[in-house]
XYZ file of C-alpha atoms in Angstrom:
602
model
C -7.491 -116.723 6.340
C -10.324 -118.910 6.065
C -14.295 -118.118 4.744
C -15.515 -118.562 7.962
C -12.741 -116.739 9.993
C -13.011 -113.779 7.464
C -16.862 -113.941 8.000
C -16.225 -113.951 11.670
C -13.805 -111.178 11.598
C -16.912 -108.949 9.226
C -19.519 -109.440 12.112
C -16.646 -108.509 15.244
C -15.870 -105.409 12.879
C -19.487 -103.896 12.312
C -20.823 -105.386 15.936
C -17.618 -105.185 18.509
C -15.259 -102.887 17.465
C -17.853 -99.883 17.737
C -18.658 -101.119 21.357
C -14.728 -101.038 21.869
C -14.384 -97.747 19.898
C -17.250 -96.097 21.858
C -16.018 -97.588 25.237
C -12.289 -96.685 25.008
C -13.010 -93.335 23.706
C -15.418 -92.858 27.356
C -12.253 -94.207 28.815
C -9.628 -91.991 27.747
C -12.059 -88.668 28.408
C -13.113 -89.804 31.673
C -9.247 -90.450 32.697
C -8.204 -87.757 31.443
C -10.538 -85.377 33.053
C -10.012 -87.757 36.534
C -6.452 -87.213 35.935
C -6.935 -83.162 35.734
C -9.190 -82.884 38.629
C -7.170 -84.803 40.933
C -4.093 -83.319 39.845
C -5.023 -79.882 40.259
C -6.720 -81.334 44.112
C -2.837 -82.688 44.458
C -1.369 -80.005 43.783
C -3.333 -77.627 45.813
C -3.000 -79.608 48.872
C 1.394 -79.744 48.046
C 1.030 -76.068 47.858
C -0.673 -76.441 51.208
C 1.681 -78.069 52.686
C 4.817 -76.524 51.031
C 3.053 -73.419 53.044
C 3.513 -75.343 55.931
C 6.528 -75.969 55.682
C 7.629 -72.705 54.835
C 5.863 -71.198 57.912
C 7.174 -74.519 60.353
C 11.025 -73.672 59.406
C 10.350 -69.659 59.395
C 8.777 -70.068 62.919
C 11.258 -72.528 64.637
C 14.657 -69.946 63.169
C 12.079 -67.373 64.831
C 11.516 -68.977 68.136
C 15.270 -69.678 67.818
C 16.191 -66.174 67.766
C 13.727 -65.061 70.160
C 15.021 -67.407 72.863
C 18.587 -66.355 71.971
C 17.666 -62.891 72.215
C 16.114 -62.697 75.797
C 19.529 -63.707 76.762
C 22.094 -61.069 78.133
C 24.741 -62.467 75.885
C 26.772 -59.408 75.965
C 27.506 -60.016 79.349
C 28.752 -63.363 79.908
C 31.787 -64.999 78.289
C 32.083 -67.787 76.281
C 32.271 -70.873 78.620
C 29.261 -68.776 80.640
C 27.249 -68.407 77.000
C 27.357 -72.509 76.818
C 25.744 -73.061 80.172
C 23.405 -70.144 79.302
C 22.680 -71.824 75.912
C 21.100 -75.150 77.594
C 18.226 -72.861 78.632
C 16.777 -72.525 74.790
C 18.424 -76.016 73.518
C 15.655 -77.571 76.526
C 12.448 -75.063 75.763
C 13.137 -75.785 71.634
C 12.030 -79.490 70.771
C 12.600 -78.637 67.679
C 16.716 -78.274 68.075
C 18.722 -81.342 68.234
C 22.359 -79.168 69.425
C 23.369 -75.440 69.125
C 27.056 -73.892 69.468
C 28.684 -71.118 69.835
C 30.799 -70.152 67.007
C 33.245 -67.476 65.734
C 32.889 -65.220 62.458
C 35.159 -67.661 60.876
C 33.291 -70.848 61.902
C 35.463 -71.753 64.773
C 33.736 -73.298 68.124
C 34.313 -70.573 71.213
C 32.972 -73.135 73.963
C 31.865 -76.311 74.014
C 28.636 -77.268 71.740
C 25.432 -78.143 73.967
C 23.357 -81.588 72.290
C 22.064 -84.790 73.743
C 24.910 -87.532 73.226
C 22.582 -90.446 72.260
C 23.990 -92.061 68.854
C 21.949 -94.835 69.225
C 18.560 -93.393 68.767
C 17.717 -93.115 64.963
C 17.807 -89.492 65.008
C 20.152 -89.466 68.026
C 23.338 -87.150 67.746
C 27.179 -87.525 68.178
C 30.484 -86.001 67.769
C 30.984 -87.061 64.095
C 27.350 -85.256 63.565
C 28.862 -81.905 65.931
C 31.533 -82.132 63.159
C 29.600 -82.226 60.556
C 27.289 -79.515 61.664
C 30.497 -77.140 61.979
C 31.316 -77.948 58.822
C 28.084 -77.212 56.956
C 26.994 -73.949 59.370
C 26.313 -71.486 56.727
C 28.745 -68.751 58.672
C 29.791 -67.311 55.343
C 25.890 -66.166 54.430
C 25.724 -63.808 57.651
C 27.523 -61.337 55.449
C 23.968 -60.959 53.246
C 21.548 -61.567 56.409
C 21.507 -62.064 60.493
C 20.191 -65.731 59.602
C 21.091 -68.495 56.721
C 19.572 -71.607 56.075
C 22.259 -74.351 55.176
C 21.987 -77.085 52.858
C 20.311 -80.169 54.519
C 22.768 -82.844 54.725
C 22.139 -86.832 55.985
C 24.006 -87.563 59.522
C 25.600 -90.181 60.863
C 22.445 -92.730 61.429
C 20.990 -91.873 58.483
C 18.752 -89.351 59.267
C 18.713 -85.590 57.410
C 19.995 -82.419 59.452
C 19.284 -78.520 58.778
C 21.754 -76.485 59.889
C 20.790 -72.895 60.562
C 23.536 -69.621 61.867
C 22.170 -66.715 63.845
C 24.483 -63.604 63.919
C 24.678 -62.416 67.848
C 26.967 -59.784 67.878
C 30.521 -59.310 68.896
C 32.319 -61.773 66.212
C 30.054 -64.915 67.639
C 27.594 -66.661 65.684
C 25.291 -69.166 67.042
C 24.796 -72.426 65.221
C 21.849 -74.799 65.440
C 20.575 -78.164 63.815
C 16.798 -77.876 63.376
C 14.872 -81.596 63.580
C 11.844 -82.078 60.556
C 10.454 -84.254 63.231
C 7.361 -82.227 63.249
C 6.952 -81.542 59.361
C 7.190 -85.576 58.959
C 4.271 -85.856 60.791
C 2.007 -83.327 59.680
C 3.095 -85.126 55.989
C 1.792 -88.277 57.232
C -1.121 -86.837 57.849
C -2.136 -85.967 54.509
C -3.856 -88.256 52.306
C -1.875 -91.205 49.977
C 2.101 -90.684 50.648
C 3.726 -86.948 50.922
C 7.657 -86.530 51.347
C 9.672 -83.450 51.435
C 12.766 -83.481 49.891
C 15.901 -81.150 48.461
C 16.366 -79.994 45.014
C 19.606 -82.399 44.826
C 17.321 -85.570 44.953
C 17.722 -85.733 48.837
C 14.791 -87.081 50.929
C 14.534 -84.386 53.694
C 11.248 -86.349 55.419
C 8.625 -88.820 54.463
C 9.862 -91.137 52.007
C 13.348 -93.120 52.083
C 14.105 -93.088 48.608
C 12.900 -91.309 45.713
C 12.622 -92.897 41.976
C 14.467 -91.134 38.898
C 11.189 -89.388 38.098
C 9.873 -88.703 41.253
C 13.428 -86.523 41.716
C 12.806 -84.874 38.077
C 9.107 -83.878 39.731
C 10.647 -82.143 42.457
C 13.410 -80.701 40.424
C 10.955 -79.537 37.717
C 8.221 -77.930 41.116
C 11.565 -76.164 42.464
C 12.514 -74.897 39.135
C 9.034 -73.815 37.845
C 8.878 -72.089 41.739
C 4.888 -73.126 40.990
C 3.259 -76.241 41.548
C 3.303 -79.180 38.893
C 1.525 -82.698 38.763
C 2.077 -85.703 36.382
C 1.605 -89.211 36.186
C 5.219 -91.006 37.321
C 6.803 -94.579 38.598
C 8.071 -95.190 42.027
C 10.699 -97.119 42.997
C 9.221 -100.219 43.163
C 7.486 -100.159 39.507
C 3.971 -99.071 40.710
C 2.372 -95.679 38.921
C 1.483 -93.130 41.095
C -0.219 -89.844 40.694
C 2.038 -87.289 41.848
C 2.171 -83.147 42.501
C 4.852 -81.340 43.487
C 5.253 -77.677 44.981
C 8.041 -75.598 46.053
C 8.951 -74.428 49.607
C 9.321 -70.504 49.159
C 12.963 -70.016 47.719
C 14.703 -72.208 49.939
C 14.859 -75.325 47.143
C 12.800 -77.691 48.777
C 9.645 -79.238 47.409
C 6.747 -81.249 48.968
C 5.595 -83.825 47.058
C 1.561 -85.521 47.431
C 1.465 -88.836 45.312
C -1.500 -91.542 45.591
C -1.753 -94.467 43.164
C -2.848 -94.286 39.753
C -5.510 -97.250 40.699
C -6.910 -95.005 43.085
C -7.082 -91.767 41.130
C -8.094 -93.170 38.584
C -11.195 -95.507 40.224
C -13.917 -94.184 37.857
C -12.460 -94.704 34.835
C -10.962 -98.283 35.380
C -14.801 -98.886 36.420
C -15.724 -97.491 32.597
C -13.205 -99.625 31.104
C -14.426 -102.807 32.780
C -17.842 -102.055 32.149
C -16.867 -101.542 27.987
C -14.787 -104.991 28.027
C -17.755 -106.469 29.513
C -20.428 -105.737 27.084
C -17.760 -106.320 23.937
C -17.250 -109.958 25.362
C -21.374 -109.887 25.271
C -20.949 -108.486 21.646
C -18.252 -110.953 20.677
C -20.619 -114.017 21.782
C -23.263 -112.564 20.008
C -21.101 -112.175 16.425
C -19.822 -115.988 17.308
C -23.171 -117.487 17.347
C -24.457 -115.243 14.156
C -21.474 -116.098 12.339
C -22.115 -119.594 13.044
C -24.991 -119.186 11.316
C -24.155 -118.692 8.267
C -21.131 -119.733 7.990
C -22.418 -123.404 7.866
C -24.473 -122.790 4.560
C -21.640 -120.693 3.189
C -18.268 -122.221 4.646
C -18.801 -126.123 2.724
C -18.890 -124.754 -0.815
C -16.333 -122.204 -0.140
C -14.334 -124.947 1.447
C -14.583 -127.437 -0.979
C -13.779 -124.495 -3.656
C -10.319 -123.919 -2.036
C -9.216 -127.413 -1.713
C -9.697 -127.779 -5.485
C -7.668 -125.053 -6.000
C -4.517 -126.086 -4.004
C -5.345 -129.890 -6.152
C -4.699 -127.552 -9.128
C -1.848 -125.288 -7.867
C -0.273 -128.758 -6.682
C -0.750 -130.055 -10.146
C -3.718 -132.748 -9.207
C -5.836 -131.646 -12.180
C -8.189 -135.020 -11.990
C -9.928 -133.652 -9.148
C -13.242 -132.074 -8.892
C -15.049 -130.016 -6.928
C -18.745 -131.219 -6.258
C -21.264 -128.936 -4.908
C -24.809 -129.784 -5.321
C -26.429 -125.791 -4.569
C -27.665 -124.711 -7.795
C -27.131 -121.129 -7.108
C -24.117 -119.027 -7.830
C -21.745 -121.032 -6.022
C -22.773 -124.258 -7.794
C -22.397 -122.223 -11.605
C -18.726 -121.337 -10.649
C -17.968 -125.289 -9.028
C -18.617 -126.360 -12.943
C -16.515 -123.506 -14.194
C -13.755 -124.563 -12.122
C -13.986 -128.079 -13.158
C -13.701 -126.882 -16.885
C -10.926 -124.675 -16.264
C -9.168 -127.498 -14.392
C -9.746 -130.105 -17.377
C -8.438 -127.300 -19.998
C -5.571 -126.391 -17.368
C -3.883 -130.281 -17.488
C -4.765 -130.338 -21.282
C -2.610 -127.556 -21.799
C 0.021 -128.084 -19.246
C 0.539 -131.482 -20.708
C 1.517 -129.796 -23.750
C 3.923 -127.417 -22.241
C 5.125 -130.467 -20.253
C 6.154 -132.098 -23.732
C 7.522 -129.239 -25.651
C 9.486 -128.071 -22.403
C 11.178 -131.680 -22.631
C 11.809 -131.088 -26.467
C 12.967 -127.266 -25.605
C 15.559 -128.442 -22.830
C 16.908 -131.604 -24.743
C 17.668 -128.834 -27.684
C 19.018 -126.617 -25.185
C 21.120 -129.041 -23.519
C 22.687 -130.283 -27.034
C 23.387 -127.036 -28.313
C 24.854 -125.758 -24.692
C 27.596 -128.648 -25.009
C 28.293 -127.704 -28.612
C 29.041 -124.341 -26.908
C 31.165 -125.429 -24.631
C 33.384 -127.589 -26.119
C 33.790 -124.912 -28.782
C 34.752 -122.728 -26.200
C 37.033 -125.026 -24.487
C 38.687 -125.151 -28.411
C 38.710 -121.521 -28.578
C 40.515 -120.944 -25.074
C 42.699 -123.848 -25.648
C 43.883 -122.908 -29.277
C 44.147 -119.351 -27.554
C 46.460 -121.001 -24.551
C 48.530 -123.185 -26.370
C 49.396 -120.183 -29.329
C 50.452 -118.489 -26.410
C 52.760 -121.110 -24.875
C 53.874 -121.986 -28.266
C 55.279 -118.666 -28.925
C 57.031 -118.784 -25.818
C 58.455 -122.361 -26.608
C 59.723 -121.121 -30.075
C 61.681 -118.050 -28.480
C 63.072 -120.490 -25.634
C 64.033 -122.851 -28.117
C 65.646 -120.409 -30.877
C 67.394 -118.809 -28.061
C 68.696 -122.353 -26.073
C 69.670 -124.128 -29.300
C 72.824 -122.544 -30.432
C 74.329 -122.401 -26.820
C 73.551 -126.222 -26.492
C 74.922 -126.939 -29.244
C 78.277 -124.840 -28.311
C 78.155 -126.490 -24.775
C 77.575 -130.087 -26.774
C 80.755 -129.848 -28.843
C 82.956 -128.458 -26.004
C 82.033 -131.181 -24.203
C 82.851 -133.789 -26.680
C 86.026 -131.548 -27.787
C 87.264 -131.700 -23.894
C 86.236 -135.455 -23.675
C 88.510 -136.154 -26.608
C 91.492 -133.854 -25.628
C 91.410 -135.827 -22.375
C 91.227 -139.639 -23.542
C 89.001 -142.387 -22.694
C 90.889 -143.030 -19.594
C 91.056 -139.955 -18.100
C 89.223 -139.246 -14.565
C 87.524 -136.414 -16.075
C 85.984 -139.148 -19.227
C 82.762 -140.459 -16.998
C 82.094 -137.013 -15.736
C 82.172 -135.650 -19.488
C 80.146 -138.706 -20.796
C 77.176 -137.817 -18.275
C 77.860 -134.257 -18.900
C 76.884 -134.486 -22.745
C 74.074 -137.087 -21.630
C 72.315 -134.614 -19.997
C 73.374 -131.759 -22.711
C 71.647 -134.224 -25.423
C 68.766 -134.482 -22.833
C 68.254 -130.554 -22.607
C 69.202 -130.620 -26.336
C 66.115 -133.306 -27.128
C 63.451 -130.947 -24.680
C 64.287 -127.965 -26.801
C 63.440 -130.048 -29.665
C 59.959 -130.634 -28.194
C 59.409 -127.035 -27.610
C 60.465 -126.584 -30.913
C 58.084 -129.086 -32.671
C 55.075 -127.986 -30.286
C 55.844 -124.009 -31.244
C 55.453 -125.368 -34.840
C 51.222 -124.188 -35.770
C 51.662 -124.335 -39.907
C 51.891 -127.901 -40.826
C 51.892 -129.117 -44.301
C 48.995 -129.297 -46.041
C 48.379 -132.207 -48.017
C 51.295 -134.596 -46.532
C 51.175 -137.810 -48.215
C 49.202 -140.916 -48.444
C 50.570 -143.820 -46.033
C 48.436 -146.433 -43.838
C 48.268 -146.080 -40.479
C 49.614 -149.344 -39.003
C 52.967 -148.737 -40.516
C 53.805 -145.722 -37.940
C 51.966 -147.887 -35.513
C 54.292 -151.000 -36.065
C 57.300 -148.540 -36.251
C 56.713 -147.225 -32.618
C 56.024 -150.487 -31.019
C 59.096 -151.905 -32.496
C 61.401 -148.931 -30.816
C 59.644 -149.880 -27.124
C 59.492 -153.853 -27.817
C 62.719 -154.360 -25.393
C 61.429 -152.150 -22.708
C 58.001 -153.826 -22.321
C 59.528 -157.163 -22.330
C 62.220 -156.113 -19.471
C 58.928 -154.632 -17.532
C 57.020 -157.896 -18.338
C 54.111 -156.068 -20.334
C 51.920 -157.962 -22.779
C 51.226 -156.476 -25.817
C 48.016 -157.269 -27.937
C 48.086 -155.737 -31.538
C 44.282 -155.400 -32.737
C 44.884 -154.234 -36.430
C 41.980 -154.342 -38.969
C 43.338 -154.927 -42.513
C 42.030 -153.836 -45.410
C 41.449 -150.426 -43.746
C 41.674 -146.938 -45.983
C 44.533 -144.629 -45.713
C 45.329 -142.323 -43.734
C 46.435 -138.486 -45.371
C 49.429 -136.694 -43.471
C 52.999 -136.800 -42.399
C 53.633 -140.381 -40.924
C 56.411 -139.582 -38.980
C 54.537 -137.429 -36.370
C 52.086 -140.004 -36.187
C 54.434 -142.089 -35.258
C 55.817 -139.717 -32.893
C 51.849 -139.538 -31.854
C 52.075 -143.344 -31.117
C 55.700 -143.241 -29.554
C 54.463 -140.795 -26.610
C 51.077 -142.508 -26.030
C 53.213 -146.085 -25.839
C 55.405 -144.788 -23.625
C 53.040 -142.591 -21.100
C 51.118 -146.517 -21.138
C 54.371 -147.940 -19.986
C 55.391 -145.733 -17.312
C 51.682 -146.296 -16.162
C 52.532 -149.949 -15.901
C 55.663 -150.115 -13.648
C 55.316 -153.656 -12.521
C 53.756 -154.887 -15.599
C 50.423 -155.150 -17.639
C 48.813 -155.312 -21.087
C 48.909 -152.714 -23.249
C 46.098 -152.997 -26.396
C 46.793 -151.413 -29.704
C 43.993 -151.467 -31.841
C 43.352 -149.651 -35.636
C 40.032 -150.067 -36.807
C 37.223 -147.834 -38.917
C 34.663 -145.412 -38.259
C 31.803 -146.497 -41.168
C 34.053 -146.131 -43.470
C 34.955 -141.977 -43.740
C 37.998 -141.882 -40.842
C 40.413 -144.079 -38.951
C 40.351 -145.189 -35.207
C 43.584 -145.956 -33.486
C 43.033 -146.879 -29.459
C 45.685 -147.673 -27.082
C 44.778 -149.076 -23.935
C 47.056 -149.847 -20.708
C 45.813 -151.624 -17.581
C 48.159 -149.193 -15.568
C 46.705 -147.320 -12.178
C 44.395 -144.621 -14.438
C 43.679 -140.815 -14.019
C 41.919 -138.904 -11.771
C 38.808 -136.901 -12.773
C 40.688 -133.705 -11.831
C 43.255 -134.079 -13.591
C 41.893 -135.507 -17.346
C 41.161 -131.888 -17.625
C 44.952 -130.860 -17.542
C 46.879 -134.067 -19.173
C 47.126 -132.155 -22.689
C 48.204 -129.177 -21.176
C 52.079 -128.294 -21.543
C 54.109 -128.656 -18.914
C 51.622 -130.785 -17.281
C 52.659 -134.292 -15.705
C 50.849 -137.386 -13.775
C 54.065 -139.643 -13.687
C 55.519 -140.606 -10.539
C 58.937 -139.260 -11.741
C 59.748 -135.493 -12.738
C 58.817 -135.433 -16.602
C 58.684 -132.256 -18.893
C 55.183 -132.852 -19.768
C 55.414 -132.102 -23.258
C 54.399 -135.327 -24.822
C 50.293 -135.317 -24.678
C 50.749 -131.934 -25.931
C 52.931 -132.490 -29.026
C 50.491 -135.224 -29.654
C 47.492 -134.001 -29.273
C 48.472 -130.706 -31.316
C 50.295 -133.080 -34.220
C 46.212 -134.920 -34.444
C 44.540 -131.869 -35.102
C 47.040 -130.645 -37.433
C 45.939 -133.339 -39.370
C 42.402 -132.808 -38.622
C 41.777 -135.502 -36.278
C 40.507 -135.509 -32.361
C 42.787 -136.920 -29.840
C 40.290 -138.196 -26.699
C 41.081 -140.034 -23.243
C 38.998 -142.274 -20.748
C 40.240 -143.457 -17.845
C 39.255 -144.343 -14.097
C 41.486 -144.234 -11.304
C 42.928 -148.276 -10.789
C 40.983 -149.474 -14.470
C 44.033 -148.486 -16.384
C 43.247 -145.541 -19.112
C 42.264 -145.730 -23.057
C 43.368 -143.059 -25.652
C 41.616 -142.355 -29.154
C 43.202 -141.100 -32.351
C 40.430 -140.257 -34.566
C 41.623 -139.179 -38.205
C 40.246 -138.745 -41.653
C 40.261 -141.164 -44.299
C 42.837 -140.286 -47.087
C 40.065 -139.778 -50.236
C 37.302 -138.078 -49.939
C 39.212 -135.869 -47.105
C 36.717 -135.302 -44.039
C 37.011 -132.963 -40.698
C 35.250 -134.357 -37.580
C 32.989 -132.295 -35.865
């Protein structure tokens, strides 16, 4: 947040928030004490008309009985008592149909009601059915007149059934019409409904919200009148009271809207965000003020330091006041100028730190690849050594049976060509047990013997001369005389030579050059490169080529070769590297100490 929004927010704190405070708080009191009046003025006029109610209902089942009972009913029979019956059905308006009934709900004669199902509140058979059905008969046993559950009737519009006990096994049932209780509701000011403990709208409303249903519940439970704020069902709030109709688990409900009850108090409320908005003007033309001899400095101040946290130390902040704000502009612009002096020397010792870091990390690592692959390889050779201790003496069994069957047989035999190829391929299993053998082998001699190097270098060439010139590869010999000797056991170099010549010429399967060079390293160790122009290795894999078992020929090889060699150069103390690029052919190193002084490469 800015200087000058800060400074704004100051002056709406001390001059509009009290107006707000002070205002809302004369809000909330003055609702609440509307809301208490009006609800208590609500819920005297529900009691009211829950009265009303009670007295309407108790006065019609009255007039009911009183009609019934100026009849002689003892003295007429059943079809007679329907005729007789029309006589109260016509003086009652408030009776939509009456029957004559049994003690076990049956109809003795026919029921007497105005056939007219097209009338809202009209009646018809399915509604004669239904009042049958739902004629509290079984309550006579308590009392000489029960009040049934209301129920809604076939157009929609809620019934009452009522049963009068007359004597002599008959009952008379009757549907009583709220026609006259929904009007003396409309009467009464906002909306009033009556309605049944189950929800059901008995008259006024049509439908009743979740919470206008829990008011009625909560008016018919309490058995006293209750009031609350609530939401009809169209979303609107509403101030609502509710009280109960005697015991018989109806409720009458007075609501009017919350806008309306609560008239005086939205009036407070607009009259509180009026005079804030006045305050609010007010703080916006004070704090204009003085922000503009206060917000320039400050402003400049801030921009110089983001220069400095984005590492732009060369620029400065100018401010002309001579006051306090002008005494800290020049100590920023000292600290600044002391900031890039020393962050130009952290700059140059953190380039010193890392190139340290970085040297001595990739000592680290490659002595850690050394310690995992010594670790790898003493593992592998141990197996080698019991594979080939345990392989050699059967070979050799299997070797001479061979030969001893091959001879038995004769030269001519059928069985002689399958015997030759037979001990080919025992001499071949025979020669990879060899190579497990001589790669199981950690101790090698220690001194070894003086010898220079091209002389196991011309030996190996000479024992792959015809196979390069059948695959048409050229071969350039790059040997440095006058070059020390090396120190060590010249056969295994050799051997060392043999396997990197041949892995060059299986790289090169329709021809190449092949480069043998031996040359010095100032004078203290000996370099031997050979390089083939075949189709190179793949980054992924230069990480795996001295592993054992571990081949890159197109052809299944026991991959035992790089691994021989590369074990044979550091018995003697040497490094055995590779470079290559997939399609620029590849280029290995043999790196060994001079003979006298003796040296180990680091």
């Amino acid at each position: 947040m800015s200087f000058r929004a800060r400074l704004f927010a100051f002056l709406a704190l001390t001059g509009v928030l009290p107006v707000a405070l002070l205002g809302w708080l004369s809000f909330s009191l003055h609702r609440a004490e509307v809301e208490r009046t009006v609800s208590r003025a609500q819920a005297a006029v529900a009691a009211e008309a829950a009265r009303n109610v009670e007295r309407t209902v108790a006065s019609g089942i009255e007039g009911l009985r009183l009609s019934v009972g100026a009849l002689p009913l003892d003295q007429l029979s059943n079809d007679e008592l329907a005729a007789v019956l029309r006589i109260p059905y016509r003086q009652l308006s408030f009776v939509d149909a009456v029957a004559l009934l049994d003690d076990e709900g049956a109809l003795l004669a026919p029921a007497v009601y105005e056939h007219d199902a097209q009338k809202p509140d009209g009646f018809s058979q399915p509604d004669l059915q239904a009042l049958l059905h739902r004629a509290p008969v079984s309550l006579l046993d308590r009392a000489d007149t029960a009040l049934g559950v209301p129920y809604r009737g076939s157009t929609g519009t809620m019934r009452v059934p009522v049963a009068l006990r007359l004597g002599n096994g008959r009952v008379l049932a009757a549907e009583l019409s709220l026609k006259e209780i929904s009007k003396r509701l409309a009467d009464l000011p906002g909306t009033a409904f009556l309605a049944a403990q189950n929800g059901a709208v008995l008259a006024g409303a049509t439908e009743l919200s979740n919470e206008e249903k829990q008011l009625v519940d909560g008016a018919v439970a309490a058995r006293a009148p209750i009031a609350r704020l609530l939401q009809r069902t169209d979303g609107s709030d509403w101030l609502a009271a509710a009280a109960p109709v005697g015991t018989m688990g109806w409720a009458v409900a007075v609501a009017q809207p919350a806008k309306e009850a609560f008239s005086g108090a939205i009036r407070v409320r607009d009259y509180t965000v009026f005079w804030a908005a006045v305050a609010l003007l007010l703080t916006a033309i004070l704090g204009a003020l003085l922000a503009r001899g206060l917000s320039a400095p400050v402003r400049e101040l801030s921009q110089g330091v983001r220069a400095v946290a984005e590492g732009r130390y060369d620029q400065t902040v100018v401010v002309e006041a001579r006051d306090e704000l002008g005494q800290l502009a020049e100590g920023f612009n000292h600290m600044a100028r002391e900031i890039r002096r020393r962050d130009d020397e952290i700059r140059a010792w953190n380039t010193e730190l890392q190139q340290r870091v970085d040297h001595r990390t990739a000592e680290l690592k490659m002595a850690q690849d050394q310690i995992l692959r010594t670790r790898r390889l003493a593992a592998i050779g141990s197996l080698g050594a019991g594979i080939a201790h345990e392989l050699n003496n059967p070979l050799t069994a299997v070797a001479g049976l061979i030969s001893l069957a091959r001879k038995q047989l004769g030269e001519s035999s059928p069985q002689s060509e399958t015997l030759k190829q037979a001990l080919e391929q025992t001499r071949r299993v025979s020669k990879i047990v060899s190579d497990l053998r001589q790669f199981a082998e950690q101790e090698r001699s220690e001194g070894g013997r003086r010898f220079p190097l091209e002389q196991p270098v011309l030996s190996a060439l000479d024992l792959y001369a015809e196979e390069m010139r059948e695959k048409r590869i050229e071969l350039r010999r790059e040997l440095k005389p006058g070059l020390r000797e090396a120190q060590g056991d010249p056969v295994q170099i050799q051997q060392v030579v043999a396997h990197l010549v041949q892995n060059a010429i299986a790289a090169m399967p329709d021809g190449g050059e092949l480069r043998i060079a031996v040359t010095d390293v100032a004078g203290d160790a000996l370099k031997l490169t050979v390089s083939d122009s075949g189709k190179g290795i793949a980054p992924e894999m230069r990480e795996r080529i001295f592993d054992p078992f571990f081949s890159t020929k197109d052809k299944a090889g026991v991959g035992l070769g790089l691994s021989i060699s590369h074990s044979i150069v550091e018995a003697h103390h040497g490094k055995l590297l590779v470079d290559s690029a997939p399609g620029r052919g590849a280029t290995f190193t043999v790196l060994l100490p001079a003979a006298a002084p003796a040296a180990h490469l680091v």
